[in-house]
Amino acid sequence: MENNHPIENLMKTTMENIRNMIDVSTVVGDAMETADGKSIIPISKVSFGFATGGADINNKNISKENYPFGGGSGAGVTVKPVAFLVVNGNSIKLIPVDQVNSSDKIVEAIPQVLEMIKSLGKKNKEEKED
């Protein structure tokens, strides 16, 4: 039998509980299907922290090996949705929840602009053929 210090048991219990709370589906959520066949997958940012502490209580009437132990631990977890992945047939689009700056909006608009340019090119080609 191992002779672990009580603080080790506190830390182990805390980490096991955090591990039970957070798994892959917390970061990449389960896909939801819309009526028109699109799949929407939520993507989240997960942050967590924990603290554990304790002390042996010194008592002159007790031998050093048998000091009583006082300790505690705590943990905190934050789950923040950051984006949604939209899958529609062969296309995949990432939709951020919080678009912070205009460069993000420009990058996201590029596929739509390219589609508009393609459709204009097809329209001009059809007009020339007529």
XYZ file of C-alpha atoms in Angstrom:
130
model
C 0.000 0.000 0.000
C 1.316 3.417 -0.995
C 1.716 6.033 1.662
C 0.448 9.092 -0.295
C 0.211 12.501 1.258
C -3.423 13.702 1.500
C -2.692 16.585 -0.916
C -1.937 14.037 -3.649
C -5.381 12.484 -3.169
C -7.016 15.923 -3.357
C -5.204 16.727 -6.614
C -6.051 13.344 -8.105
C -9.746 13.709 -7.247
C -9.871 17.222 -8.702
C -8.233 16.175 -11.987
C -10.523 13.141 -12.324
C -13.590 15.328 -11.884
C -12.344 17.824 -14.489
C -11.642 14.958 -16.896
C -15.209 13.697 -16.395
C -16.670 17.150 -17.126
C -14.723 17.830 -20.330
C -14.518 15.603 -23.378
C -14.187 16.058 -27.141
C -17.913 16.717 -27.582
C -17.532 19.746 -25.302
C -15.184 21.400 -27.841
C -16.709 20.040 -31.058
C -20.411 19.561 -30.389
C -22.813 17.054 -31.872
C -24.005 17.804 -35.395
C -27.541 19.103 -35.795
C -29.343 18.634 -39.093
C -31.665 21.293 -40.484
C -34.821 20.636 -42.504
C -33.024 21.524 -45.759
C -30.249 18.942 -45.157
C -27.485 21.188 -43.784
C -25.462 19.974 -40.821
C -24.510 22.510 -38.160
C -21.690 21.654 -35.759
C -20.985 23.963 -32.798
C -17.317 24.702 -31.972
C -16.443 25.953 -28.469
C -13.437 27.209 -26.557
C -12.951 25.447 -23.235
C -10.851 26.916 -20.431
C -10.343 25.405 -17.037
C -8.263 25.822 -13.954
C -7.919 24.235 -10.593
C -6.243 24.852 -7.285
C -5.434 22.500 -4.470
C -3.843 23.339 -1.160
C -3.437 22.081 2.330
C -1.318 22.016 5.427
C -0.291 19.650 8.154
C -1.542 21.058 11.428
C 1.265 21.238 13.951
C 0.338 20.012 17.380
C 2.982 19.513 20.058
C 1.049 16.584 21.579
C 1.085 14.551 18.324
C 4.079 12.920 16.647
C 5.252 14.529 13.389
C 4.143 11.492 11.314
C 0.551 11.784 12.576
C -0.111 15.533 12.158
C -3.729 16.157 11.163
C -4.143 17.432 7.622
C -6.420 20.256 6.507
C -6.917 20.962 2.812
C -9.250 21.745 0.000
C -9.507 22.023 -3.750
C -11.587 23.835 -6.303
C -12.006 23.980 -10.056
C -13.632 26.186 -12.631
C -14.606 25.514 -16.237
C -15.677 27.981 -18.927
C -17.259 26.871 -22.201
C -17.608 29.652 -24.793
C -19.111 29.033 -28.240
C -16.780 30.494 -30.874
C -18.122 29.277 -34.232
C -20.472 27.014 -36.134
C -19.353 24.704 -38.915
C -22.053 24.467 -41.599
C -21.821 21.489 -43.956
C -24.021 21.636 -47.040
C -23.304 18.905 -49.582
C -19.737 19.490 -50.783
C -19.339 22.930 -49.196
C -18.195 23.696 -45.670
C -18.498 27.136 -44.113
C -17.190 28.337 -40.757
C -19.416 30.999 -39.192
C -17.763 32.762 -36.245
C -20.025 33.742 -33.363
C -18.189 36.999 -32.678
C -16.674 38.770 -35.675
C -14.253 41.118 -33.988
C -12.773 42.991 -36.922
C -13.462 43.817 -40.554
C -10.700 41.546 -41.890
C -12.645 38.533 -40.596
C -15.710 39.726 -42.495
C -13.659 40.227 -45.686
C -12.146 36.735 -45.492
C -15.568 35.209 -44.913
C -17.057 37.115 -47.868
C -14.431 35.894 -50.380
C -16.325 32.694 -51.400
C -19.513 34.707 -51.992
C -17.643 37.288 -54.089
C -16.040 34.519 -56.165
C -19.480 32.996 -56.795
C -20.781 36.392 -57.921
C -17.833 36.823 -60.300
C -18.405 33.331 -61.732
C -22.083 33.989 -62.307
C -21.320 37.337 -63.976
C -18.776 35.617 -66.223
C -21.332 32.973 -67.238
C -23.957 35.653 -67.886
C -21.564 37.693 -70.093
C -20.558 34.537 -71.999
C -24.225 33.651 -72.638
C -24.974 37.219 -73.851
C -22.046 37.104 -76.305
C -23.230 33.769 -77.697
C -26.736 35.190 -78.415
